[in-house]
Amino acid sequence: MKLSRSLLGLISCLILGGCAQIPQKSESSPPSVILVLADDLGWADISCQGSAWATPAIDQLAAEGVRLTRAYSNGPNCAPSRACLMTGLDVAAHGVFTVAPAARGKKENRKLVPPKTRRTLEDDEITIAEMLKGSGYRSAHIGKWHLGDDPRSQGFDVSIAGDRRGHPKTHLAPWKLPHLPEQEDGTELADALTDHAIDFIRECGDQPYLLVLSHYAVHTPVQVSEAALKRWQKIWPEGTRRQQKYAALVESVDRSVSRLMDEVRAGGEGRETVIIFTSDNGGLEGFTDNGPLRGGKGMLYEGGIRVPMIAWGERIPGGRVNTQDPVQLTDLAPTLLEWSRTRTPESLPLAGTSLVSLLEEGTPLPERDLYWHFPAYLSGAAKRHGLWRTTPVSAIMRGDDKLLEFFESGERQLYDLSDVSEERNLSEKRPEQALNLHQRLIRWREERKMPMPTAP
């Protein structure tokens, strides 16, 4: 049975310890937060990180805020990363391991049987919208959801254009997406979503809000208006048609960021707003170049999980680039809780660490291990990957060292990420560190009761 939003708010309040507040760090009011989530935007798809096309607004966001160059998704494809972001939980807690099904490809080519994955978030999972509701935040989810039928069933007050689907039929109107009014044929989807995001900001007035603007761009189908394509053919004549269309789709996300920054600035002396910009996983090979990173979407190599992340706002000193601290999307839930002065729910095993001191003061994070678990198969492009983009795999990162364990073969690969292209497997040259990381990875999987692939 579905619960009403008012009842959900009451339950959230009780779960969060009677809406108790943590001590204030300053006299200022808790900020509103805009989380801009791009889809399949690679780490190197923004010009301040080496892309071949310009992203001036995102670059400005970075120049005036802090850019985290070692930011990671919690999974190599959409659904698990989004489930981790929305709940602050690891994949064992919410059960969404991959975009279903986990058993891709032909059965005779799979040496293991992957565990079943949930296709959607269970209704009893507590999302960041529900966490902040008890502290007076109004919330909206605009764009790609991919975790069920309607974000409103997970505590969001407003939902536009989000449901189970992982990508739109088209990026040009008519879109036929839920609660998204159609516009003139050919209107770009990113522009329409941003229109509704700005409407929501204005409707909130002085009330604190959480706005998740979850773009469908730059996920396939890579479609842009003829005018945008012609413009990029002039800007980048040496690019292929596919590259020019992709660059124009990236531009639509950049244009959205520009409009949001303008809207926040136009708010003047009103409520402070923080913008966080990131992506759900690495770029899709064949459409973008993730270099110098290895691999792309669907892999636990850097190209599949390292993502852009930028934080911008009045409380965040600008002009900083953090290259030392690895962070994950699951760190955003405890960050939002601290900013909103909401007590961390003791009943929830949040996987991340608050980034508030890192973002506001530049305080380094304590050393910690980061983990990934992807016990599924993803089919590959034959010429690029062979049968598989990935077979079942886990990974651990500690400092600059990263170990991957592939379950089919038992192979373990150790990389020093000063070799960001992951070209040199050091498992034989540094056997003690390979063993240490492997033991830590096994212990984490056992403690978290991670479902494992099994023999047929």
XYZ file of C-alpha atoms in Angstrom:
456
model
C 0.000 0.000 0.000
C 1.319 3.441 -0.954
C 1.671 5.998 1.803
C 0.586 9.603 1.416
C 3.319 12.195 1.169
C 2.230 13.784 4.442
C 2.465 10.442 6.209
C 5.830 9.802 4.586
C 7.005 13.117 5.977
C 5.853 12.162 9.476
C 7.551 8.767 9.252
C 10.721 10.442 8.000
C 10.571 12.833 10.942
C 10.281 9.960 13.412
C 13.056 7.956 11.741
C 15.346 10.944 11.972
C 15.043 11.089 15.735
C 12.096 13.450 16.011
C 13.627 15.808 13.469
C 16.420 16.632 15.906
C 19.040 18.983 14.576
C 22.796 18.652 14.773
C 24.668 21.640 16.252
C 24.970 24.552 13.844
C 28.362 25.260 12.323
C 27.402 28.874 11.631
C 24.596 31.357 12.118
C 23.553 31.107 8.476
C 20.444 29.209 7.447
C 20.782 25.739 5.925
C 21.355 26.095 2.183
C 19.125 24.962 -0.604
C 20.842 22.361 -2.781
C 20.670 21.829 -6.528
C 22.100 18.487 -7.587
C 22.710 18.406 -11.338
C 23.202 14.817 -12.459
C 24.290 14.206 -16.038
C 23.760 10.788 -17.602
C 26.812 8.954 -18.982
C 28.911 12.137 -18.984
C 32.528 11.016 -18.837
C 35.202 12.408 -16.535
C 36.972 13.922 -19.561
C 33.805 15.302 -21.196
C 34.188 18.773 -19.656
C 36.797 21.128 -21.009
C 38.422 21.868 -17.639
C 39.288 18.144 -17.588
C 40.491 17.886 -21.165
C 37.519 17.525 -23.513
C 37.743 18.495 -27.163
C 34.684 20.747 -26.853
C 33.982 23.794 -24.734
C 31.833 23.663 -21.595
C 32.155 27.293 -20.452
C 29.443 27.253 -17.776
C 30.691 24.058 -16.149
C 34.221 25.471 -16.312
C 32.990 28.652 -14.606
C 31.256 26.565 -11.960
C 34.607 24.860 -11.334
C 36.599 28.109 -11.354
C 34.284 29.672 -8.767
C 33.899 26.496 -6.707
C 35.875 23.353 -5.994
C 36.541 20.628 -8.552
C 37.123 17.124 -7.213
C 39.191 15.227 -9.758
C 38.994 11.904 -7.896
C 35.220 11.600 -7.730
C 33.642 8.206 -8.369
C 30.249 6.715 -9.015
C 29.301 3.678 -6.920
C 28.688 1.547 -9.977
C 29.699 1.407 -13.628
C 26.185 1.933 -15.005
C 23.045 3.917 -14.308
C 20.707 2.159 -11.882
C 23.123 1.104 -9.110
C 24.821 4.505 -9.069
C 21.490 6.300 -8.851
C 20.224 3.990 -6.109
C 23.411 4.648 -4.106
C 23.119 8.398 -4.641
C 19.444 8.563 -3.693
C 19.785 6.470 -0.517
C 23.404 6.861 0.605
C 23.521 3.055 0.825
C 25.832 0.538 -0.810
C 24.559 -1.999 -3.340
C 24.101 -4.764 -0.757
C 21.719 -2.591 1.246
C 19.422 -1.573 -1.613
C 19.948 -4.582 -3.892
C 20.252 -2.747 -7.221
C 23.499 -4.163 -8.655
C 23.071 -3.351 -12.327
C 20.577 -2.321 -14.945
C 18.542 -5.533 -15.092
C 19.024 -8.231 -16.165
C 22.317 -9.205 -14.554
C 22.695 -12.197 -16.889
C 23.412 -10.488 -20.202
C 24.643 -12.257 -23.301
C 24.349 -15.931 -24.189
C 24.102 -18.425 -21.349
C 26.747 -20.700 -22.870
C 29.260 -17.854 -22.742
C 28.739 -17.156 -19.044
C 30.922 -19.204 -16.716
C 29.048 -18.015 -13.615
C 25.459 -17.410 -12.588
C 25.058 -13.803 -11.386
C 22.799 -13.038 -8.421
C 19.445 -11.481 -9.193
C 19.306 -7.718 -9.060
C 16.406 -5.543 -8.030
C 15.079 -3.434 -10.869
C 13.809 -0.599 -8.675
C 14.170 0.869 -5.210
C 11.879 -0.730 -2.668
C 9.268 1.684 -1.316
C 10.630 1.353 2.221
C 14.068 2.676 1.244
C 14.634 6.159 2.677
C 15.820 8.639 0.059
C 17.602 11.949 0.452
C 14.266 13.681 -0.189
C 12.696 11.870 2.770
C 15.746 12.502 4.947
C 15.527 16.262 4.395
C 11.742 16.480 4.577
C 11.832 16.444 8.373
C 14.066 19.539 8.285
C 11.568 21.529 6.264
C 12.973 20.988 2.793
C 10.727 20.929 -0.251
C 12.026 18.572 -2.937
C 11.758 18.026 -6.672
C 13.110 15.361 -8.983
C 13.159 16.515 -12.578
C 14.395 14.184 -15.311
C 15.679 10.633 -15.372
C 14.711 8.478 -12.380
C 15.227 4.854 -13.511
C 14.437 3.503 -10.030
C 10.680 2.914 -10.221
C 7.484 4.434 -11.514
C 7.466 7.803 -9.764
C 9.918 9.662 -7.485
C 6.935 10.921 -5.478
C 6.581 7.430 -4.025
C 10.090 7.966 -2.604
C 9.388 11.271 -0.890
C 9.852 13.882 -3.614
C 7.173 16.565 -3.565
C 7.460 17.226 -7.294
C 8.258 14.776 -10.077
C 8.613 15.667 -13.746
C 9.729 13.384 -16.595
C 10.951 10.496 -14.435
C 9.875 6.851 -14.391
C 11.378 3.399 -14.936
C 12.935 4.128 -18.302
C 16.688 4.474 -18.581
C 16.723 6.747 -21.599
C 14.283 8.793 -23.666
C 13.032 7.764 -27.087
C 14.265 11.127 -28.262
C 16.001 14.249 -26.949
C 13.805 16.414 -29.204
C 10.132 17.184 -28.577
C 7.693 15.464 -28.572
C 9.152 13.361 -25.735
C 6.096 11.641 -24.202
C 7.544 11.677 -20.680
C 5.367 11.699 -17.534
C 4.243 15.097 -16.198
C 6.348 16.914 -18.809
C 4.173 19.153 -21.000
C 5.070 18.954 -24.664
C 6.699 21.947 -26.285
C 7.285 22.984 -29.856
C 8.573 20.093 -31.950
C 12.357 20.012 -31.922
C 12.761 21.623 -28.485
C 15.721 20.041 -26.698
C 14.850 17.964 -23.646
C 17.605 19.453 -21.470
C 16.174 22.930 -22.054
C 12.644 21.849 -21.109
C 13.825 20.123 -17.924
C 15.758 23.247 -16.953
C 12.645 25.375 -17.520
C 10.795 23.303 -14.923
C 13.774 23.339 -12.557
C 13.791 27.139 -12.598
C 10.021 27.228 -12.066
C 10.466 25.038 -8.983
C 13.224 27.281 -7.585
C 10.996 30.332 -7.928
C 8.002 28.571 -6.380
C 10.014 27.678 -3.269
C 10.719 31.288 -2.362
C 12.435 31.369 1.036
C 11.721 27.713 1.830
C 14.831 25.522 1.659
C 14.709 23.025 -1.171
C 16.444 20.016 -2.651
C 16.310 20.037 -6.434
C 17.613 17.018 -8.326
C 17.905 17.953 -11.994
C 18.693 14.599 -13.541
C 19.376 15.101 -17.225
C 18.789 12.331 -19.733
C 21.694 13.806 -21.695
C 24.173 12.577 -22.748
C 22.713 9.045 -22.797
C 21.836 7.594 -26.166
C 20.066 8.254 -28.482
C 22.526 11.012 -29.329
C 20.138 13.452 -30.992
C 20.299 17.215 -31.317
C 18.557 19.842 -33.393
C 19.751 20.443 -36.925
C 20.764 23.967 -35.921
C 22.931 22.659 -33.061
C 24.551 20.099 -35.342
C 25.345 22.701 -38.006
C 26.871 24.970 -35.367
C 29.176 22.183 -34.198
C 30.090 21.259 -37.745
C 31.457 24.799 -38.050
C 33.099 24.795 -34.608
C 34.659 21.358 -34.989
C 34.896 20.511 -38.706
C 37.455 17.770 -38.093
C 35.087 15.849 -35.818
C 32.916 13.021 -37.070
C 29.161 13.565 -37.311
C 28.691 11.375 -34.230
C 31.248 13.420 -32.282
C 29.646 16.695 -33.353
C 26.203 15.512 -32.219
C 27.661 14.316 -28.918
C 29.383 17.678 -28.378
C 26.081 19.456 -29.015
C 24.347 17.209 -26.475
C 27.049 18.010 -23.900
C 26.486 21.672 -24.729
C 22.811 21.308 -23.780
C 23.866 20.222 -20.281
C 26.348 23.088 -20.069
C 23.620 25.519 -21.098
C 21.457 24.160 -18.283
C 24.217 24.814 -15.741
C 24.579 28.380 -17.027
C 20.866 29.061 -16.579
C 20.862 27.609 -13.062
C 23.826 29.754 -12.023
C 22.077 32.830 -13.410
C 18.890 31.948 -11.519
C 20.726 31.449 -8.230
C 22.563 34.755 -8.652
C 19.290 36.503 -9.463
C 18.041 35.421 -6.037
C 20.211 38.158 -4.542
C 20.314 38.163 -0.762
C 17.738 35.394 -0.422
C 18.405 31.859 0.718
C 21.877 30.542 0.016
C 22.054 27.823 -2.636
C 24.728 25.222 -3.338
C 25.054 23.566 -6.742
C 26.685 20.152 -7.052
C 27.388 18.894 -10.561
C 28.267 15.266 -11.290
C 27.486 12.218 -13.452
C 26.160 8.722 -12.786
C 29.048 6.819 -14.423
C 31.803 7.131 -16.987
C 31.389 7.909 -20.664
C 30.127 5.396 -23.213
C 32.932 4.249 -25.474
C 32.202 4.732 -29.143
C 30.615 8.120 -28.470
C 33.270 9.777 -26.352
C 36.942 9.389 -25.560
C 37.558 8.754 -21.872
C 41.307 9.116 -22.259
C 43.618 9.189 -20.448
C 41.391 6.902 -18.365
C 41.052 3.230 -19.257
C 37.729 1.772 -20.364
C 34.298 3.302 -20.086
C 30.735 2.827 -18.921
C 30.123 -0.706 -17.687
C 33.649 -1.286 -16.345
C 35.346 -0.831 -12.986
C 38.396 0.634 -14.681
C 38.730 4.391 -14.180
C 36.933 5.290 -17.397
C 33.812 3.537 -16.160
C 33.543 4.938 -12.644
C 35.527 8.184 -12.369
C 33.135 11.094 -12.891
C 33.156 14.892 -12.884
C 32.196 16.496 -9.569
C 32.052 20.217 -8.843
C 30.575 22.050 -5.846
C 29.705 25.746 -6.039
C 28.114 28.165 -3.627
C 28.609 31.059 -1.256
C 29.981 28.826 1.510
C 32.447 27.085 -0.813
C 35.680 29.046 -1.435
C 36.355 29.136 -5.153
C 39.309 28.473 -7.377
C 40.271 25.143 -5.829
C 41.064 21.796 -7.419
C 41.246 18.789 -5.109
C 43.328 16.012 -6.651
C 43.999 14.016 -3.472
C 40.721 12.948 -1.873
C 38.773 10.091 -3.471
C 35.028 10.613 -3.010
C 31.945 8.650 -4.059
C 28.336 9.520 -4.821
C 27.330 7.933 -1.499
C 29.184 10.784 0.233
C 26.509 13.219 -0.896
C 23.768 11.920 1.432
C 25.740 12.599 4.657
C 26.860 15.915 3.147
C 23.242 16.976 2.621
C 22.352 15.825 6.122
C 25.080 17.991 7.645
C 24.221 21.027 5.544
C 20.527 20.715 6.420
C 21.357 20.143 10.107
C 19.483 16.871 10.033
C 20.572 14.129 12.384
C 21.967 11.107 10.550
C 19.441 8.267 10.775
C 20.951 5.698 13.144
C 18.885 2.959 11.497
C 20.515 3.495 8.102
C 23.973 2.068 7.302
C 25.073 5.070 5.264
C 28.110 4.127 3.211
C 29.670 7.542 2.789
C 31.345 10.387 4.647
C 30.231 14.012 4.807
C 32.222 16.258 2.485
C 31.264 19.501 4.228
C 34.667 20.199 5.824
C 36.442 19.198 2.619
C 34.290 21.498 0.489
C 34.074 24.469 2.850
C 37.482 24.415 4.525
C 39.661 22.169 2.378
C 40.144 19.727 5.268
C 41.452 16.420 3.871
C 39.281 13.370 4.385
C 40.529 10.621 6.705
C 42.117 7.730 4.850
C 39.505 5.137 3.981
C 38.840 2.312 1.577
C 36.428 2.730 -1.327
C 34.669 -0.342 -2.702
C 32.733 -1.471 -5.761
C 30.836 -4.706 -6.332
C 29.437 -5.576 -9.739
C 28.515 -9.289 -9.830
C 26.908 -9.051 -13.277
C 27.660 -9.427 -16.966
C 27.547 -6.660 -19.565
C 27.834 -7.533 -23.241
C 30.569 -5.801 -25.180
C 31.021 -4.293 -28.614
C 32.722 -7.149 -30.451
C 35.532 -5.119 -32.031
C 36.312 -3.205 -28.858
C 35.621 -5.632 -26.014
C 35.020 -9.104 -27.394
C 32.117 -10.889 -25.714
C 31.980 -8.759 -22.602
C 32.418 -5.191 -21.476
C 32.758 -6.731 -18.055
C 32.330 -10.030 -16.284
C 31.503 -10.177 -12.537
C 34.073 -8.122 -10.625
C 34.788 -6.329 -7.342
C 37.274 -3.570 -6.636
C 38.887 -1.757 -3.725
C 40.798 1.529 -3.649
C 43.059 2.616 -0.823
C 45.051 5.772 -1.411
C 46.503 5.533 -4.897
C 46.303 1.740 -4.985
C 43.399 -0.032 -6.643
C 42.764 -3.768 -6.895
C 40.229 -5.476 -9.162
C 39.174 -9.105 -8.699
C 37.496 -10.853 -11.640
C 35.421 -13.788 -10.425
C 35.376 -15.908 -13.592
C 39.149 -16.279 -13.767
C 40.141 -15.343 -10.222
C 42.541 -12.814 -11.742
C 43.538 -9.897 -9.542
C 44.899 -6.693 -11.029
C 46.709 -4.077 -8.943
C 47.232 -0.534 -10.197
C 48.955 2.536 -8.817
C 46.661 5.336 -9.973
C 49.569 7.650 -10.601
C 49.329 5.459 -13.726
C 45.847 6.826 -14.401
C 45.541 4.790 -17.596
C 45.900 1.562 -15.585
C 48.418 0.176 -18.051
C 50.736 -1.577 -15.587
C 49.346 -4.454 -13.523
C 51.561 -4.494 -10.412
C 50.116 -7.586 -8.740
C 53.307 -9.597 -9.307
C 55.701 -6.742 -8.511
C 53.861 -5.815 -5.289
C 52.417 -9.115 -4.042
C 52.157 -8.016 -0.391
C 49.985 -5.016 -1.236
C 47.908 -7.094 -3.653
C 47.294 -9.622 -0.873
C 46.523 -6.917 1.688
C 43.945 -5.238 -0.542
C 42.423 -8.565 -1.533
C 41.969 -9.544 2.101
C 40.339 -6.187 2.859
C 38.045 -6.629 -0.134
C 37.006 -10.121 0.975
C 36.371 -8.912 4.511
C 34.183 -6.062 3.238
C 32.160 -8.390 1.015
C 31.599 -10.767 3.920
C 30.687 -8.005 6.379
C 28.255 -6.418 3.931
C 26.901 -9.820 2.807
C 27.454 -8.996 -0.825
C 25.658 -11.485 -3.115
C 28.183 -13.388 -5.190
C 27.987 -15.102 -8.573
C 27.952 -18.882 -8.341
C 28.979 -21.843 -10.464
C 26.296 -23.142 -12.883
